[in-house]
């Protein structure tokens, strides 16, 4: 399929990257492709950035048939790189399958993304640690109020320049261990990247923020005992020199940063234990002094050290509220590969040429 291009004649001015807020500024163009069950995907196109034309009865508004992705483009001098974009498009298709949405051609999506970024190259920031955030998403747009998978969809990619996640050095986050609400249950859609998983988590997030915590650590939806993830990040523990992360159980989002951390450590001869880990085990390790580090992994922050965990009335201060050795090395190794300052495993850093 040919990707047609309709260029804007109204170019925006670039933002000052030292004070742009995450997800507030968008580039001049976007990618759109339509789907109808009688035609399949059709009319892939790059058009001026603007509003979407949606009937108020569109399925997405009422029954939440939406999926999305998040990845970044990184500038190194005159070159622009993507980090494992094939993994994002594969995961988008997996999310779609869970929500009865049609799969798309991952090669075409990557070609479209590269074409869009080439056109928007001036928007990939050169400021240190700033990047171009990429948000592909698919929404159901059949106008029909019956509860049934939509017969029509739009696949859209928008781009947003984002500043450094850490403005003044890597700052450990305070996390509230949630024991009232749950995010996902076995058999639900926790492993799909879908808006509904965020809608359900907002209340816990809001209540945690009111208590002075920046994020929520979710426990399993049945026993509220086993650790799942942090809502927009997966979680790792360093206990007694062993690195442990909850195994993917269907209700945890399979993060690409999580996967990259495990694979990267393996190439360095370090095995990560993927298994069930309970909050009680973490708490006991804290008590006997073997809880060395806790960190989250996700595209936005890459590695986010956790300085404090609050579980019920118990406050655990981790590694003196400072970033640990394992977290710092992973952050350095991953960002070096993402910005193409160092060669990573084959296929991880893809040039947009
Ligand atoms: C996107 C996401 C993550 C992190 O995934 P990455 O691919 O590493 O960015 C973790 N948890 C949830 C719920 C997410 O939506």
PDB file of C-alpha atoms in Angstrom, residues 181-288:
ATOM      1  CA  UNK A 181      -8.269  -1.024  44.574  1.00  0.00           C
ATOM      2  CA  UNK A 182      -7.016  -3.489  41.970  1.00  0.00           C
ATOM      3  CA  UNK A 183      -5.862  -2.789  38.416  1.00  0.00           C
ATOM      4  CA  UNK A 184      -6.345  -6.144  36.706  1.00  0.00           C
ATOM      5  CA  UNK A 185      -7.294  -9.749  37.333  1.00  0.00           C
ATOM      6  CA  UNK A 186      -6.380 -13.053  35.638  1.00  0.00           C
ATOM      7  CA  UNK A 187      -8.400 -13.342  32.437  1.00  0.00           C
ATOM      8  CA  UNK A 188      -8.968  -9.580  32.275  1.00  0.00           C
ATOM      9  CA  UNK A 189      -7.087  -7.218  29.978  1.00  0.00           C
ATOM     10  CA  UNK A 190      -4.182  -6.178  32.200  1.00  0.00           C
ATOM     11  CA  UNK A 191      -1.647  -7.332  29.630  1.00  0.00           C
ATOM     12  CA  UNK A 192      -3.199  -5.214  26.856  1.00  0.00           C
ATOM     13  CA  UNK A 193      -2.145  -1.589  26.500  1.00  0.00           C
ATOM     14  CA  UNK A 194      -5.615  -0.112  26.518  1.00  0.00           C
ATOM     15  CA  UNK A 195      -7.135   3.081  27.877  1.00  0.00           C
ATOM     16  CA  UNK A 196      -9.448   1.123  30.169  1.00  0.00           C
ATOM     17  CA  UNK A 197      -6.506  -0.103  32.255  1.00  0.00           C
ATOM     18  CA  UNK A 198      -5.658   3.523  32.925  1.00  0.00           C
ATOM     19  CA  UNK A 199      -9.241   4.590  33.615  1.00  0.00           C
ATOM     20  CA  UNK A 200      -9.526   1.905  36.291  1.00  0.00           C
ATOM     21  CA  UNK A 201      -6.246   2.949  37.929  1.00  0.00           C
ATOM     22  CA  UNK A 202      -6.861   6.699  38.200  1.00  0.00           C
ATOM     23  CA  UNK A 203      -8.677   6.583  41.532  1.00  0.00           C
ATOM     24  CA  UNK A 204      -5.792   4.797  43.249  1.00  0.00           C
ATOM     25  CA  UNK A 205      -3.359   7.249  41.682  1.00  0.00           C
ATOM     26  CA  UNK A 206      -5.369  10.266  42.830  1.00  0.00           C
ATOM     27  CA  UNK A 207      -5.691   8.961  46.403  1.00  0.00           C
ATOM     28  CA  UNK A 208      -1.969   8.097  46.549  1.00  0.00           C
ATOM     29  CA  UNK A 209      -1.051  11.593  45.325  1.00  0.00           C
ATOM     30  CA  UNK A 210      -3.213  13.120  48.052  1.00  0.00           C
ATOM     31  CA  UNK A 211      -1.103  11.171  50.574  1.00  0.00           C
ATOM     32  CA  UNK A 212       2.111  12.510  49.053  1.00  0.00           C
ATOM     33  CA  UNK A 213       3.030   9.501  46.881  1.00  0.00           C
ATOM     34  CA  UNK A 214       3.735   9.891  43.190  1.00  0.00           C
ATOM     35  CA  UNK A 215       2.714   6.417  41.998  1.00  0.00           C
ATOM     36  CA  UNK A 216       0.866   3.257  42.978  1.00  0.00           C
ATOM     37  CA  UNK A 217       2.275  -0.253  43.221  1.00  0.00           C
ATOM     38  CA  UNK A 218      -0.484  -2.691  42.272  1.00  0.00           C
ATOM     39  CA  UNK A 219      -0.914  -6.035  43.987  1.00  0.00           C
ATOM     40  CA  UNK A 220      -2.633  -9.045  42.401  1.00  0.00           C
ATOM     41  CA  UNK A 221      -6.394  -8.734  42.050  1.00  0.00           C
ATOM     42  CA  UNK A 222      -7.305 -11.885  43.995  1.00  0.00           C
ATOM     43  CA  UNK A 223      -5.180 -12.169  47.140  1.00  0.00           C
ATOM     44  CA  UNK A 224      -3.744  -8.618  47.119  1.00  0.00           C
ATOM     45  CA  UNK A 225      -0.498 -10.194  48.078  1.00  0.00           C
ATOM     46  CA  UNK A 226       1.660 -10.680  44.997  1.00  0.00           C
ATOM     47  CA  UNK A 227       3.314  -7.703  43.346  1.00  0.00           C
ATOM     48  CA  UNK A 228       2.212  -6.819  39.827  1.00  0.00           C
ATOM     49  CA  UNK A 229       3.490  -3.469  38.544  1.00  0.00           C
ATOM     50  CA  UNK A 230       3.414   0.307  38.931  1.00  0.00           C
ATOM     51  CA  UNK A 231       0.680   1.225  36.464  1.00  0.00           C
ATOM     52  CA  UNK A 232       2.934   2.705  33.810  1.00  0.00           C
ATOM     53  CA  UNK A 233       6.080   0.833  34.795  1.00  0.00           C
ATOM     54  CA  UNK A 234       7.153  -2.701  35.549  1.00  0.00           C
ATOM     55  CA  UNK A 235       8.999  -3.300  38.801  1.00  0.00           C
ATOM     56  CA  UNK A 236      12.276  -4.941  39.836  1.00  0.00           C
ATOM     57  CA  UNK A 237      13.769  -5.729  43.259  1.00  0.00           C
ATOM     58  CA  UNK A 238      17.375  -6.333  44.228  1.00  0.00           C
ATOM     59  CA  UNK A 239      17.325  -8.599  47.277  1.00  0.00           C
ATOM     60  CA  UNK A 240      20.504 -10.161  48.631  1.00  0.00           C
ATOM     61  CA  UNK A 241      22.300  -9.451  45.316  1.00  0.00           C
ATOM     62  CA  UNK A 242      19.594 -11.235  43.300  1.00  0.00           C
ATOM     63  CA  UNK A 243      17.448  -9.347  40.778  1.00  0.00           C
ATOM     64  CA  UNK A 244      13.785 -10.322  40.865  1.00  0.00           C
ATOM     65  CA  UNK A 245      10.762  -9.187  38.827  1.00  0.00           C
ATOM     66  CA  UNK A 246       7.183 -10.516  38.825  1.00  0.00           C
ATOM     67  CA  UNK A 247       6.649 -13.060  36.040  1.00  0.00           C
ATOM     68  CA  UNK A 248       4.216 -12.139  33.270  1.00  0.00           C
ATOM     69  CA  UNK A 249       0.971 -13.686  34.411  1.00  0.00           C
ATOM     70  CA  UNK A 250      -1.594 -12.171  32.047  1.00  0.00           C
ATOM     71  CA  UNK A 251      -2.555  -9.255  34.264  1.00  0.00           C
ATOM     72  CA  UNK A 252       0.812  -7.461  34.001  1.00  0.00           C
ATOM     73  CA  UNK A 253       1.704  -5.309  31.003  1.00  0.00           C
ATOM     74  CA  UNK A 254       4.680  -6.911  29.217  1.00  0.00           C
ATOM     75  CA  UNK A 255       6.994  -3.889  29.129  1.00  0.00           C
ATOM     76  CA  UNK A 256       9.628  -3.600  26.433  1.00  0.00           C
ATOM     77  CA  UNK A 257      11.960  -1.869  28.875  1.00  0.00           C
ATOM     78  CA  UNK A 258      11.369  -4.792  31.291  1.00  0.00           C
ATOM     79  CA  UNK A 259      12.227  -7.275  28.552  1.00  0.00           C
ATOM     80  CA  UNK A 260      15.291  -5.246  27.508  1.00  0.00           C
ATOM     81  CA  UNK A 261      16.573  -5.097  31.103  1.00  0.00           C
ATOM     82  CA  UNK A 262      16.280  -8.887  31.428  1.00  0.00           C
ATOM     83  CA  UNK A 263      17.970  -9.492  28.063  1.00  0.00           C
ATOM     84  CA  UNK A 264      20.717  -6.936  28.660  1.00  0.00           C
ATOM     85  CA  UNK A 265      21.556  -8.369  32.088  1.00  0.00           C
ATOM     86  CA  UNK A 266      21.694 -11.832  30.538  1.00  0.00           C
ATOM     87  CA  UNK A 267      24.348 -10.662  28.040  1.00  0.00           C
ATOM     88  CA  UNK A 268      26.295  -9.414  31.081  1.00  0.00           C
ATOM     89  CA  UNK A 269      26.015 -12.806  32.763  1.00  0.00           C
ATOM     90  CA  UNK A 270      23.338 -11.753  35.256  1.00  0.00           C
ATOM     91  CA  UNK A 271      20.187 -13.853  35.494  1.00  0.00           C
ATOM     92  CA  UNK A 272      16.933 -12.134  36.500  1.00  0.00           C
ATOM     93  CA  UNK A 273      14.507 -14.264  38.508  1.00  0.00           C
ATOM     94  CA  UNK A 274      11.065 -13.948  36.911  1.00  0.00           C
ATOM     95  CA  UNK A 275       8.687 -15.319  39.515  1.00  0.00           C
ATOM     96  CA  UNK A 276       5.882 -14.488  41.896  1.00  0.00           C
ATOM     97  CA  UNK A 277       7.048 -12.153  44.633  1.00  0.00           C
ATOM     98  CA  UNK A 278       4.807 -11.109  47.498  1.00  0.00           C
ATOM     99  CA  UNK A 279       4.772  -7.790  49.301  1.00  0.00           C
ATOM    100  CA  UNK A 280       5.468  -9.792  52.484  1.00  0.00           C
ATOM    101  CA  UNK A 281       8.707 -11.107  50.983  1.00  0.00           C
ATOM    102  CA  UNK A 282       9.780  -7.556  50.141  1.00  0.00           C
ATOM    103  CA  UNK A 283       8.795  -6.387  53.601  1.00  0.00           C
ATOM    104  CA  UNK A 284      10.757  -9.235  55.262  1.00  0.00           C
ATOM    105  CA  UNK A 285      13.809  -8.429  53.115  1.00  0.00           C
ATOM    106  CA  UNK A 286      13.517  -4.824  54.241  1.00  0.00           C
ATOM    107  CA  UNK A 287      13.445  -5.940  57.891  1.00  0.00           C
ATOM    108  CA  UNK A 288      16.488  -8.166  57.611  1.00  0.00           C
TER     109      UNK A 288
END
